[in-house]
XYZ file of C-alpha atoms in Angstrom:
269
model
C -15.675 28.575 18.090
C -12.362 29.125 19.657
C -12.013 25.731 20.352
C -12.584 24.107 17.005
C -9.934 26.862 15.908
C -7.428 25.533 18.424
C -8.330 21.986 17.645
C -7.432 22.613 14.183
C -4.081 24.507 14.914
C -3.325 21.827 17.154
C -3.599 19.280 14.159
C -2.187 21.305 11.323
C 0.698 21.845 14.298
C 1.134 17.980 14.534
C 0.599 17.134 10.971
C 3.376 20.030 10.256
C 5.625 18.119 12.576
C 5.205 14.557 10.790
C 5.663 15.435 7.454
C 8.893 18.457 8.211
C 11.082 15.430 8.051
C 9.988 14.891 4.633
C 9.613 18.234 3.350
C 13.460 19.006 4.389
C 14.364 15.951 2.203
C 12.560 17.379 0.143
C 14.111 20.391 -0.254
C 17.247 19.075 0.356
C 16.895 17.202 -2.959
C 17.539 20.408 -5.105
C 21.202 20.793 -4.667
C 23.926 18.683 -4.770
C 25.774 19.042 -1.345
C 26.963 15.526 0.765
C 25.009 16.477 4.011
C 21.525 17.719 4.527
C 21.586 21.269 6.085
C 24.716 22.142 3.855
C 22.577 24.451 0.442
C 25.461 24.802 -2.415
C 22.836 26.055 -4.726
C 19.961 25.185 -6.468
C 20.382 21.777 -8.763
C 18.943 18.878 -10.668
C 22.343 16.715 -10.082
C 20.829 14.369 -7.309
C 18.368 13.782 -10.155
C 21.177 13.380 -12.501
C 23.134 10.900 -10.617
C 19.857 8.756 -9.061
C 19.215 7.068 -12.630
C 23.086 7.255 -12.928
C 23.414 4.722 -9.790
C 23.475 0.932 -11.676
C 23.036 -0.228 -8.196
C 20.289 1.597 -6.693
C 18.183 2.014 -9.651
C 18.338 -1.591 -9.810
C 17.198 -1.765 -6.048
C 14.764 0.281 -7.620
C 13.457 -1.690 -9.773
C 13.063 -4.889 -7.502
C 11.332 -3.062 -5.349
C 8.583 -1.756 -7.115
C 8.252 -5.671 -9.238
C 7.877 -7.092 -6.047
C 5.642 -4.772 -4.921
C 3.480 -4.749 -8.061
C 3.479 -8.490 -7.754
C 2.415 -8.912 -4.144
C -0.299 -5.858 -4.519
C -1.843 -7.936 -7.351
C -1.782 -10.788 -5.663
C -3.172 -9.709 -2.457
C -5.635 -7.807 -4.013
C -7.184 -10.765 -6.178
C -7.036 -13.133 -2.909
C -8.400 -10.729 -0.049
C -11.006 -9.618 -2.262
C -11.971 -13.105 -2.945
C -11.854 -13.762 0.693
C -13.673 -10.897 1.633
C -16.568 -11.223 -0.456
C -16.149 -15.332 0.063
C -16.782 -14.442 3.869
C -19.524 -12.041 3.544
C -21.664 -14.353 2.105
C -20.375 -17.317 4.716
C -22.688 -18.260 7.455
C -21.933 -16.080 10.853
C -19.622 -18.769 12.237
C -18.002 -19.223 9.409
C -17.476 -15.500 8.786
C -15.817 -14.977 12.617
C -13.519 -17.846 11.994
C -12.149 -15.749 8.794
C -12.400 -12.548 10.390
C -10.393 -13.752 13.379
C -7.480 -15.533 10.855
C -7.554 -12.166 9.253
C -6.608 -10.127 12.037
C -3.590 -12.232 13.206
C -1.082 -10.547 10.498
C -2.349 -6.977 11.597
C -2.117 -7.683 14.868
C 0.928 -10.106 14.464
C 4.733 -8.674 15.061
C 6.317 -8.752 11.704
C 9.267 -9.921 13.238
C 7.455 -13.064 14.156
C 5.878 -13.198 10.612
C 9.455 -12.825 8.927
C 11.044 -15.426 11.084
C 8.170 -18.338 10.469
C 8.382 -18.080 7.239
C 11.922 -18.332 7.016
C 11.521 -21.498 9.245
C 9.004 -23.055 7.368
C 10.667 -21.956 4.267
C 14.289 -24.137 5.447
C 12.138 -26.805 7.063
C 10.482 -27.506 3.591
C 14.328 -27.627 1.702
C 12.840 -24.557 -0.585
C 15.697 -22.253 -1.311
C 15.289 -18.269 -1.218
C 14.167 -16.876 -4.259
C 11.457 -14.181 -5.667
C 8.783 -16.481 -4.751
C 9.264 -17.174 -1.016
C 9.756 -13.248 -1.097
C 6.352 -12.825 -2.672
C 4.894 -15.739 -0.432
C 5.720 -13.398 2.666
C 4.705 -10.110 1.330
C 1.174 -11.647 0.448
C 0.968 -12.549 3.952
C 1.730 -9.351 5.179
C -0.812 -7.521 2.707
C -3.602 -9.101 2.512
C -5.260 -8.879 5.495
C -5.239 -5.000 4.649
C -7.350 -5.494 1.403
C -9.858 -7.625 3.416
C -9.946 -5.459 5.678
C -10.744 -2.199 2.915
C -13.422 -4.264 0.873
C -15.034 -5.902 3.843
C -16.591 -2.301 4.915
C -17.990 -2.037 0.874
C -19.284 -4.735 0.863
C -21.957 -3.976 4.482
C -22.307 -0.818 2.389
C -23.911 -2.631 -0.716
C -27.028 -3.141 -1.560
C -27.964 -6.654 0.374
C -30.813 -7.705 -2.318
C -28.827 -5.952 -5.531
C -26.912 -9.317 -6.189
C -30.270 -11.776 -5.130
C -32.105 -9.864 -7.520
C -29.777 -9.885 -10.490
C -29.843 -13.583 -9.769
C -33.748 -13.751 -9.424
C -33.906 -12.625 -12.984
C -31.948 -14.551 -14.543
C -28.391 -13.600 -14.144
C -25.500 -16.495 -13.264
C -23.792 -16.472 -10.030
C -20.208 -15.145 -12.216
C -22.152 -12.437 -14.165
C -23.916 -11.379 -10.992
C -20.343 -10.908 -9.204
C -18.759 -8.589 -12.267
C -21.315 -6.603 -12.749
C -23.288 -5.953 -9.447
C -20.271 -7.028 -6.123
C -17.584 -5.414 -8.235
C -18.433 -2.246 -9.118
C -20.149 -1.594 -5.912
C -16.697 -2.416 -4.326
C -14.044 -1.052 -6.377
C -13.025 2.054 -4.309
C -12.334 -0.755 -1.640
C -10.459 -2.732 -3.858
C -8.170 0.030 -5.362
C -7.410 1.278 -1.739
C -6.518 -2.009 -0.882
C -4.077 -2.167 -3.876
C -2.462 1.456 -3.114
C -2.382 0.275 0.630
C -0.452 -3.405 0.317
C 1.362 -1.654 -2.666
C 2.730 0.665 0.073
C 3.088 -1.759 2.924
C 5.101 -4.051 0.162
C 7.135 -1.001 -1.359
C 8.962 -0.152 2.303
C 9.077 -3.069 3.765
C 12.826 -4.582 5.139
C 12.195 -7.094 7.841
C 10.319 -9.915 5.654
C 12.411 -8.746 2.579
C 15.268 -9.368 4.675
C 14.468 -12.422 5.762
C 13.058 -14.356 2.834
C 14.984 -12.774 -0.194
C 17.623 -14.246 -2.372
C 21.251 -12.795 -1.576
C 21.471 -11.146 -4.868
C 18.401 -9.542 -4.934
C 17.946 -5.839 -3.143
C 15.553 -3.732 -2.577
C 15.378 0.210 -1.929
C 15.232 -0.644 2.464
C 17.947 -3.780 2.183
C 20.408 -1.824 -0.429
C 20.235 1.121 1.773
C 20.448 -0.621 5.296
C 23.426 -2.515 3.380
C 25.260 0.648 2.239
C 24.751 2.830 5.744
C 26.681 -0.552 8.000
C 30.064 0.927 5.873
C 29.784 4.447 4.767
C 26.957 6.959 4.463
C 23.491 7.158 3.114
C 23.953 8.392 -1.081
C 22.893 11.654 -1.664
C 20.865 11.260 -4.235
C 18.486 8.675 -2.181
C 16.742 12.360 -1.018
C 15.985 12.243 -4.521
C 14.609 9.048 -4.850
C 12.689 9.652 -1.408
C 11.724 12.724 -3.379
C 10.038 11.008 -6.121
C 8.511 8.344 -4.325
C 7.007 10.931 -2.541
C 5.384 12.696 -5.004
C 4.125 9.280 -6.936
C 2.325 8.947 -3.800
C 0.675 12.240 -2.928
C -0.750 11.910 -6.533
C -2.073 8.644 -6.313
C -3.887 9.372 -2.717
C -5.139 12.792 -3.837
C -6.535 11.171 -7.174
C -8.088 8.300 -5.668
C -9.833 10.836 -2.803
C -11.267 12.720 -5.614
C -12.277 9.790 -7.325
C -13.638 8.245 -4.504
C -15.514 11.756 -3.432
C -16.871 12.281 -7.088
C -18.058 8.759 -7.254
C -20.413 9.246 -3.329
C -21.425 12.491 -5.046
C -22.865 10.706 -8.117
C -24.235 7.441 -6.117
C -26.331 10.599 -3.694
C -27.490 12.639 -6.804
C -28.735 9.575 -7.922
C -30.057 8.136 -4.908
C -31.790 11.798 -5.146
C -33.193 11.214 -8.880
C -34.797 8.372 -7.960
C -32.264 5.568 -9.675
C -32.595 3.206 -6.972
């Protein structure tokens, strides 16, 4: 008893610590005061003077199309892959798995600098689509790697049956592999959405000079003066878009296992 009640304090203790950084930004957000750790009083002026920044809500903006863009993407590929390998032969199937890991595993150093290589060996210049080439690359090994444990969850026979009576190979897909894998699929999205959303090294490398993001506009501004005050409450909001989205998807996700069980329970398959 004692020590699952220290094993919990202990990582409560360490969770505290990882996320204090965040919170004091947080808090921090509220007033309107240069330097973190200086309160002037309680105020929506960071707020104010975030949409009020041409520049940054621009960055803004670029950031989350390019993310969109490279989520969607990813998603539509690595779940194509992933249910493309699952059905491979076993050789096959370790081949893919094997590509697959090299990105996760892979500095993304080394993947920025490649692609920039291939990218001026080829005579392409930099543009939106070299910058959604690279993102793609970085992402969507991480949606193979969320669908691929849905799919050893499914029912093996569900999709030979539906074909057995009748159903074509496309029909079969939609409405037996696809629903049975959708929480995969959707944490894949949040997760390259993420991974695409802060990302600065392959941005930096294979974007068009005129186009910033949130990590190059800031990493731009901080090499001459200091970081804006009102990026605490950008950080802020990007914050809270995110706790949402994990928290909703959890409950999803738990409400959905509670409804496959009760069924399991009733008899439905």
């Amino acid at each position: 008893m004692v020590k699952k009640v220290l094993a919990k304090c202990f990582i409560y203790f360490m969770l505290f610590l990882m996320y204090l950084p965040v919170l004091v930004l947080v808090v921090y957000s509220f007033t309107t005061s240069t330097n973190v750790g200086q309160w002037t009083g309680f105020s929506f002026g960071l707020y104010v003077d975030l949409f009020r920044n041409e520049a940054l809500m621009s960055a803004v903006w670029n950031t989350l199309l390019i993310a969109l863009a490279s989520a969607v993407v990813s998603t539509i590929l690595g779940t194509l892959g992933a249910v493309g390998a699952f059905y491979s032969k076993k050789k096959t199937r370790k081949v893919i798995e094997t590509i697959n890991q090299l990105p996760v595993i892979n500095a993304e150093i080394v993947i920025a600098l490649s692609l920039a290589i291939m990218v001026i060996a080829v005579g392409v210049t930099f543009s939106f689509f070299t910058l959604l080439i690279g993102h793609v690359v970085l992402t969507i090994a991480f949606v193979y790697l969320n669908v691929k444990p849905k799919l050893t969850q499914m029912d093996p026979f569900a999709y030979e049956a539906a074909l057995d009576l009748g159903a074509k190979p496309r029909y079969a897909l939609y409405k037996i592999i696809l629903p049975e894998i959708l929480p995969g699929i959707l944490s894949g999205f949040m997760i390259s959405f993420t991974l695409s959303l802060d990302d600065f090294v392959i941005t930096q490398y294979l974007k068009e000079p005129s186009f910033e993001t949130i990590s190059t506009y800031i990493q731009k501004i901080i090499a001459k003066h200091p970081v804006p005050p009102e990026v605490r409450a950008l950080t802020t909001i990007i914050f809270a878009v995110v706790l949402v989205v994990v928290v909703g998807n959890t409950i999803y996700n738990n409400r959905r296992a509670k409804n496959v069980v009760s069924h399991r329970k009733k008899g439905g398959f």
